């Protein structure tokens, strides 16, 4: 898509038909695929946030969601500063600040519309950080959150790395942070088997790989106190849809997915938050990002998302769960 951008104050948009690339200075973008929209400033936005290594359209199913959404809803895939291979030198706090800027942009663009965050993989951690991480009260509010494949990076890394190598990397990263070298990259020999040629700072490794790290939202061994300070603080004005992949390849076999999701939902509801228990929970046979999944599985995910935004439109949220 190569068209001249139409400048607006503080941002610009390049359009081709109804495809739009939104630019949010200094280095953020959001892409809206081809979709007929109801012409109104009240259009609602589903903002999709990818995970580690994700770039615009590296995950296919958002395109299916975009086409299936009602004419008053549009999907935009966000490209944060940490997109692609840049995540290793970023942080979840910076991701949340980037999301806040994009949300603020769409609030200005569509002042009467709702905004829902849809995180995929580590994009789920980013979405949670936007809502409950400091200084969340000062970030622009959103009207809903979808967690698709909300897996623990810590548990995934532990299941893919030899225990001795993980221990060595953790200890070195912690030492580097203590000694003021948190922005320096870990040795390549410690990270290459998992991440290839990606620079990973000591702080980013600690946040991802150690218990209680900044990214540690979804581990199965977290305490009730930890969950109450995250899931339990989700605002009632932001209903949640959890879509955990039934054939998730990044979760240890010892994790009971159903029990884990029920535990999160219980904490959300105990804290006064709202959950879509009708459309949520486990998506049978879905893999982590659904790339390559049969059409029926992708369609199942898409229908759940469409059902969730329909309930938002109808104001049809209660605290009961169908699980």
Tab-separated table of C-alpha atoms in Angstrom:
chain	number	residue	atom	x	y	z
A	1	UNK	CA	0.000	0.000	0.000
A	2	UNK	CA	1.755	3.115	-1.248
A	3	UNK	CA	-0.387	6.212	-1.007
A	4	UNK	CA	0.382	9.639	0.297
A	5	UNK	CA	-0.537	10.023	3.984
A	6	UNK	CA	-3.218	12.460	5.028
A	7	UNK	CA	-1.730	14.352	7.935
A	8	UNK	CA	-3.612	15.224	11.083
A	9	UNK	CA	-2.284	16.846	14.211
A	10	UNK	CA	0.086	14.451	15.973
A	11	UNK	CA	-0.572	11.526	13.653
A	12	UNK	CA	-1.192	10.525	10.051
A	13	UNK	CA	-3.141	7.924	8.094
A	14	UNK	CA	-2.311	6.253	4.815
A	15	UNK	CA	-5.345	4.756	3.116
A	16	UNK	CA	-6.074	2.567	0.092
A	17	UNK	CA	-9.797	1.903	-0.220
A	18	UNK	CA	-10.809	0.991	3.319
A	19	UNK	CA	-7.354	-0.312	4.301
A	20	UNK	CA	-5.762	2.114	6.720
A	21	UNK	CA	-2.306	2.353	8.238
A	22	UNK	CA	-2.496	4.618	11.274
A	23	UNK	CA	0.719	6.317	12.383
A	24	UNK	CA	1.108	7.337	16.021
A	25	UNK	CA	4.370	9.257	16.616
A	26	UNK	CA	7.133	8.614	17.113
A	27	UNK	CA	7.262	4.959	16.033
A	28	UNK	CA	3.881	3.262	16.482
A	29	UNK	CA	1.408	2.057	13.884
A	30	UNK	CA	-1.902	0.205	13.688
A	31	UNK	CA	-3.180	-1.481	10.539
A	32	UNK	CA	-6.871	-1.851	9.677
A	33	UNK	CA	-7.544	-4.445	6.953
A	34	UNK	CA	-10.178	-4.194	4.266
A	35	UNK	CA	-13.604	-3.968	5.907
A	36	UNK	CA	-16.911	-2.224	5.089
A	37	UNK	CA	-17.671	0.121	7.974
A	38	UNK	CA	-20.739	2.053	9.049
A	39	UNK	CA	-19.742	5.702	8.398
A	40	UNK	CA	-19.768	7.174	11.881
A	41	UNK	CA	-17.502	8.648	14.536
A	42	UNK	CA	-19.026	6.043	16.841
A	43	UNK	CA	-17.278	3.081	15.195
A	44	UNK	CA	-15.860	0.701	17.798
A	45	UNK	CA	-12.270	-0.565	17.643
A	46	UNK	CA	-10.898	-4.029	18.473
A	47	UNK	CA	-7.182	-3.391	18.977
A	48	UNK	CA	-5.154	-6.589	18.492
A	49	UNK	CA	-1.825	-6.803	20.362
A	50	UNK	CA	0.652	-9.472	19.227
A	51	UNK	CA	3.240	-11.406	21.195
A	52	UNK	CA	7.000	-11.942	21.038
A	53	UNK	CA	8.329	-11.818	17.452
A	54	UNK	CA	4.901	-10.856	16.035
A	55	UNK	CA	4.653	-8.204	13.336
A	56	UNK	CA	1.707	-6.845	11.369
A	57	UNK	CA	-0.223	-9.810	9.907
A	58	UNK	CA	2.273	-12.473	11.082
A	59	UNK	CA	-0.762	-14.112	12.736
A	60	UNK	CA	-3.575	-14.818	10.269
A	61	UNK	CA	-6.766	-15.124	12.322
A	62	UNK	CA	-7.231	-11.368	13.009
A	63	UNK	CA	-8.107	-10.969	9.312
A	64	UNK	CA	-10.949	-13.451	9.779
A	65	UNK	CA	-12.196	-11.557	12.833
A	66	UNK	CA	-12.046	-8.259	10.928
A	67	UNK	CA	-14.400	-9.563	8.249
A	68	UNK	CA	-16.814	-11.165	10.732
A	69	UNK	CA	-17.251	-8.164	13.045
A	70	UNK	CA	-20.451	-6.096	12.781
A	71	UNK	CA	-20.323	-3.020	10.538
A	72	UNK	CA	-19.997	-0.803	13.620
A	73	UNK	CA	-16.763	-2.574	14.666
A	74	UNK	CA	-13.313	-2.443	13.112
A	75	UNK	CA	-10.190	-4.449	13.950
A	76	UNK	CA	-6.757	-2.824	14.008
A	77	UNK	CA	-3.525	-4.716	14.590
A	78	UNK	CA	-1.052	-2.711	16.637
A	79	UNK	CA	2.672	-2.543	15.963
A	80	UNK	CA	4.422	-1.579	19.184
A	81	UNK	CA	8.013	-0.449	19.549
A	82	UNK	CA	8.875	-4.000	20.628
A	83	UNK	CA	7.470	-5.651	17.483
A	84	UNK	CA	9.456	-8.314	15.647
A	85	UNK	CA	12.908	-8.892	17.137
A	86	UNK	CA	12.910	-5.685	19.192
A	87	UNK	CA	11.117	-7.278	22.174
A	88	UNK	CA	14.416	-8.411	23.716
A	89	UNK	CA	15.496	-4.841	24.437
A	90	UNK	CA	12.036	-3.649	25.454
A	91	UNK	CA	9.850	-4.054	28.528
A	92	UNK	CA	6.246	-4.740	29.382
A	93	UNK	CA	6.025	-1.276	30.940
A	94	UNK	CA	7.054	0.330	27.644
A	95	UNK	CA	4.591	-1.885	25.764
A	96	UNK	CA	1.801	-0.639	28.038
A	97	UNK	CA	2.807	2.968	27.376
A	98	UNK	CA	2.753	2.267	23.631
A	99	UNK	CA	-0.718	0.734	23.930
A	100	UNK	CA	-1.886	3.783	25.879
A	101	UNK	CA	-0.767	6.060	23.036
A	102	UNK	CA	-2.580	3.981	20.425
A	103	UNK	CA	-5.728	3.804	22.559
A	104	UNK	CA	-5.619	7.576	23.025
A	105	UNK	CA	-5.261	7.978	19.253
A	106	UNK	CA	-8.388	5.910	18.560
A	107	UNK	CA	-10.289	7.710	21.332
A	108	UNK	CA	-9.610	10.942	19.482
A	109	UNK	CA	-10.344	9.455	16.060
A	110	UNK	CA	-13.603	7.789	17.163
A	111	UNK	CA	-14.759	9.661	20.255
A	112	UNK	CA	-18.096	7.881	20.504
A	113	UNK	CA	-16.771	4.367	19.983
A	114	UNK	CA	-15.758	1.575	22.329
A	115	UNK	CA	-12.210	0.197	22.405
A	116	UNK	CA	-11.425	-3.419	23.261
A	117	UNK	CA	-7.902	-4.796	23.664
A	118	UNK	CA	-7.293	-8.274	22.257
A	119	UNK	CA	-3.970	-9.666	23.376
A	120	UNK	CA	-2.343	-12.682	21.770
A	121	UNK	CA	0.396	-14.548	23.678
A	122	UNK	CA	2.650	-11.950	25.365
A	123	UNK	CA	0.208	-9.366	24.056
A	124	UNK	CA	-2.041	-10.686	26.845
A	125	UNK	CA	0.575	-9.675	29.422
A	126	UNK	CA	0.782	-6.279	27.717
A	127	UNK	CA	-3.004	-5.879	27.900
A	128	UNK	CA	-3.048	-6.801	31.578
A	129	UNK	CA	-0.228	-4.353	32.243
A	130	UNK	CA	-2.211	-1.591	30.544
A	131	UNK	CA	-5.131	-2.229	32.903
A	132	UNK	CA	-3.503	-3.046	36.245
A	133	UNK	CA	0.213	-2.221	36.041
A	134	UNK	CA	1.503	1.063	37.429
A	135	UNK	CA	0.459	3.738	36.581
A	136	UNK	CA	-2.710	2.170	35.135
A	137	UNK	CA	-5.165	4.756	36.597
A	138	UNK	CA	-3.551	7.375	34.354
A	139	UNK	CA	-3.846	5.325	31.149
A	140	UNK	CA	-6.874	5.750	28.870
A	141	UNK	CA	-9.609	3.257	29.832
A	142	UNK	CA	-10.823	0.494	27.529
A	143	UNK	CA	-14.241	-1.114	27.301
A	144	UNK	CA	-13.215	-4.759	27.223
A	145	UNK	CA	-10.266	-7.133	27.067
A	146	UNK	CA	-9.777	-10.444	25.271
A	147	UNK	CA	-6.948	-12.750	26.347
A	148	UNK	CA	-6.138	-15.198	23.534
A	149	UNK	CA	-3.429	-17.771	24.384
A	150	UNK	CA	-2.520	-16.165	27.732
A	151	UNK	CA	0.416	-18.454	28.513
A	152	UNK	CA	3.233	-18.040	30.983
A	153	UNK	CA	6.505	-17.127	29.250
A	154	UNK	CA	8.327	-18.355	32.339
A	155	UNK	CA	6.778	-21.817	32.200
A	156	UNK	CA	7.170	-21.984	28.420
A	157	UNK	CA	10.859	-21.140	28.649
A	158	UNK	CA	11.367	-23.688	31.416
A	159	UNK	CA	9.743	-26.390	29.290
A	160	UNK	CA	11.979	-25.686	26.288
A	161	UNK	CA	15.364	-25.075	27.921
A	162	UNK	CA	17.628	-27.543	29.787
A	163	UNK	CA	17.331	-26.877	33.514
A	164	UNK	CA	21.052	-26.178	33.948
A	165	UNK	CA	21.103	-23.656	31.095
A	166	UNK	CA	17.999	-21.864	32.387
A	167	UNK	CA	19.461	-21.691	35.902
A	168	UNK	CA	22.723	-20.256	34.576
A	169	UNK	CA	20.928	-17.652	32.478
A	170	UNK	CA	18.644	-16.653	35.361
A	171	UNK	CA	21.487	-16.268	37.821
A	172	UNK	CA	23.622	-14.258	35.411
A	173	UNK	CA	20.704	-11.986	34.477
A	174	UNK	CA	19.892	-11.329	38.131
A	175	UNK	CA	23.566	-10.573	38.857
A	176	UNK	CA	23.792	-8.166	35.920
A	177	UNK	CA	20.683	-6.340	37.167
A	178	UNK	CA	22.089	-6.075	40.693
A	179	UNK	CA	25.334	-4.644	39.333
A	180	UNK	CA	23.675	-1.996	37.170
A	181	UNK	CA	24.032	-3.768	33.818
A	182	UNK	CA	20.347	-4.533	33.283
A	183	UNK	CA	20.356	-3.010	29.787
A	184	UNK	CA	23.251	-5.154	28.600
A	185	UNK	CA	22.501	-8.269	26.572
A	186	UNK	CA	22.985	-11.771	27.915
A	187	UNK	CA	25.640	-13.885	26.159
A	188	UNK	CA	24.392	-15.348	22.895
A	189	UNK	CA	25.295	-18.883	23.975
A	190	UNK	CA	22.615	-18.705	26.703
A	191	UNK	CA	19.782	-17.402	24.551
A	192	UNK	CA	20.415	-18.770	21.045
A	193	UNK	CA	18.729	-22.166	21.446
A	194	UNK	CA	15.435	-20.527	22.359
A	195	UNK	CA	15.429	-17.179	20.573
A	196	UNK	CA	18.089	-17.342	17.849
A	197	UNK	CA	19.901	-14.146	16.911
A	198	UNK	CA	17.941	-11.800	19.157
A	199	UNK	CA	19.546	-9.519	21.738
A	200	UNK	CA	17.897	-10.069	25.138
A	201	UNK	CA	18.813	-7.693	27.931
A	202	UNK	CA	19.335	-8.932	31.460
A	203	UNK	CA	16.254	-7.051	32.666
A	204	UNK	CA	14.036	-8.444	29.919
A	205	UNK	CA	15.222	-11.976	30.728
A	206	UNK	CA	14.509	-11.508	34.422
A	207	UNK	CA	11.051	-10.132	33.668
A	208	UNK	CA	10.196	-13.081	31.420
A	209	UNK	CA	11.970	-16.041	32.991
A	210	UNK	CA	12.045	-15.616	36.769
A	211	UNK	CA	9.232	-16.065	39.323
A	212	UNK	CA	7.507	-12.774	40.046
A	213	UNK	CA	9.060	-11.038	37.022
A	214	UNK	CA	7.211	-8.114	35.512
A	215	UNK	CA	5.707	-10.349	32.790
A	216	UNK	CA	4.677	-13.136	35.185
A	217	UNK	CA	0.881	-12.798	34.958
A	218	UNK	CA	-0.214	-16.287	33.894
A	219	UNK	CA	2.015	-18.901	35.564
A	220	UNK	CA	0.103	-21.796	37.093
A	221	UNK	CA	1.997	-21.586	40.414
A	222	UNK	CA	1.236	-17.960	41.276
A	223	UNK	CA	-0.096	-17.254	44.760
A	224	UNK	CA	-3.619	-16.045	45.482
A	225	UNK	CA	-2.159	-12.737	46.652
A	226	UNK	CA	-0.393	-12.257	43.331
A	227	UNK	CA	-3.561	-13.028	41.374
A	228	UNK	CA	-5.634	-10.692	43.537
A	229	UNK	CA	-3.180	-7.895	42.695
A	230	UNK	CA	-3.582	-8.552	38.960
A	231	UNK	CA	-6.792	-10.313	37.913
A	232	UNK	CA	-8.502	-9.132	41.079
A	233	UNK	CA	-7.918	-5.490	40.183
A	234	UNK	CA	-9.443	-5.564	36.719
A	235	UNK	CA	-12.063	-2.799	36.580
A	236	UNK	CA	-15.739	-3.734	36.398
A	237	UNK	CA	-16.146	-1.430	33.409
A	238	UNK	CA	-13.808	-3.703	31.398
A	239	UNK	CA	-15.377	-7.162	30.862
A	240	UNK	CA	-12.945	-9.970	30.047
A	241	UNK	CA	-13.044	-12.847	27.569
A	242	UNK	CA	-10.476	-15.627	28.104
A	243	UNK	CA	-9.672	-17.814	25.076
A	244	UNK	CA	-7.158	-20.470	26.125
A	245	UNK	CA	-5.980	-22.739	23.316
A	246	UNK	CA	-6.923	-26.375	23.873
A	247	UNK	CA	-3.871	-27.641	21.958
A	248	UNK	CA	-1.560	-24.975	23.355
A	249	UNK	CA	2.024	-26.050	22.600
A	250	UNK	CA	3.669	-23.636	25.046
A	251	UNK	CA	2.161	-25.007	28.251
A	252	UNK	CA	3.658	-27.879	30.274
A	253	UNK	CA	1.547	-31.047	30.202
A	254	UNK	CA	1.239	-30.842	33.989
A	255	UNK	CA	-0.889	-27.667	33.758
A	256	UNK	CA	-4.645	-28.220	34.036
A	257	UNK	CA	-5.868	-25.592	31.572
A	258	UNK	CA	-9.521	-25.744	32.664
A	259	UNK	CA	-8.666	-25.392	36.344
A	260	UNK	CA	-6.265	-22.545	35.640
A	261	UNK	CA	-8.823	-20.546	33.662
A	262	UNK	CA	-11.506	-21.181	36.303
A	263	UNK	CA	-9.111	-19.917	38.955
A	264	UNK	CA	-8.496	-16.669	37.069
A	265	UNK	CA	-12.209	-16.153	36.527
A	266	UNK	CA	-12.939	-16.731	40.190
A	267	UNK	CA	-10.411	-14.072	41.175
A	268	UNK	CA	-11.785	-11.580	38.621
A	269	UNK	CA	-15.342	-12.029	39.827
A	270	UNK	CA	-14.352	-11.939	43.509
A	271	UNK	CA	-12.751	-8.556	42.809
A	272	UNK	CA	-15.933	-7.215	41.206
A	273	UNK	CA	-14.816	-7.681	37.601
A	274	UNK	CA	-16.945	-9.161	34.815
A	275	UNK	CA	-16.197	-12.184	32.644
A	276	UNK	CA	-17.843	-13.630	29.546
A	277	UNK	CA	-18.167	-17.222	30.701
A	278	UNK	CA	-20.504	-18.043	27.830
A	279	UNK	CA	-18.063	-17.457	24.970
A	280	UNK	CA	-14.851	-17.918	26.928
A	281	UNK	CA	-12.667	-20.657	28.419
A	282	UNK	CA	-10.891	-23.363	26.361
A	283	UNK	CA	-10.993	-23.238	22.538
A	284	UNK	CA	-10.913	-26.959	21.623
A	285	UNK	CA	-8.009	-28.063	19.402
A	286	UNK	CA	-6.750	-24.504	18.913
A	287	UNK	CA	-2.984	-24.062	18.786
A	288	UNK	CA	-1.117	-21.056	20.155
A	289	UNK	CA	-1.722	-18.674	17.249
A	290	UNK	CA	-4.062	-20.853	15.136
A	291	UNK	CA	-1.848	-20.498	12.046
A	292	UNK	CA	-2.436	-23.698	10.117
A	293	UNK	CA	-5.477	-24.757	12.142
A	294	UNK	CA	-8.514	-26.131	10.258
A	295	UNK	CA	-11.071	-23.535	9.231
A	296	UNK	CA	-13.615	-24.878	11.730
A	297	UNK	CA	-11.312	-24.111	14.671
A	298	UNK	CA	-10.555	-20.598	13.454
A	299	UNK	CA	-14.273	-20.051	12.913
A	300	UNK	CA	-14.947	-21.156	16.505
A	301	UNK	CA	-12.517	-18.531	17.805
A	302	UNK	CA	-13.961	-15.850	15.530
A	303	UNK	CA	-17.529	-16.573	16.646
A	304	UNK	CA	-16.504	-16.298	20.286
A	305	UNK	CA	-14.970	-12.866	19.671
A	306	UNK	CA	-17.999	-11.664	17.697
A	307	UNK	CA	-20.280	-12.940	20.453
A	308	UNK	CA	-18.287	-11.055	23.075
A	309	UNK	CA	-18.451	-7.708	21.287
A	310	UNK	CA	-22.158	-8.326	20.704
A	311	UNK	CA	-22.657	-8.630	24.424
A	312	UNK	CA	-20.716	-5.387	24.914
A	313	UNK	CA	-23.036	-3.680	22.445
A	314	UNK	CA	-26.090	-5.001	24.287
A	315	UNK	CA	-24.809	-4.146	27.763
A	316	UNK	CA	-25.368	-7.830	28.524
A	317	UNK	CA	-22.742	-8.525	31.178
A	318	UNK	CA	-23.309	-10.187	34.520
A	319	UNK	CA	-20.953	-11.811	36.997
A	320	UNK	CA	-22.183	-15.324	36.566
A	321	UNK	CA	-19.955	-17.793	34.684
A	322	UNK	CA	-20.995	-20.741	32.540
A	323	UNK	CA	-18.072	-22.898	33.728
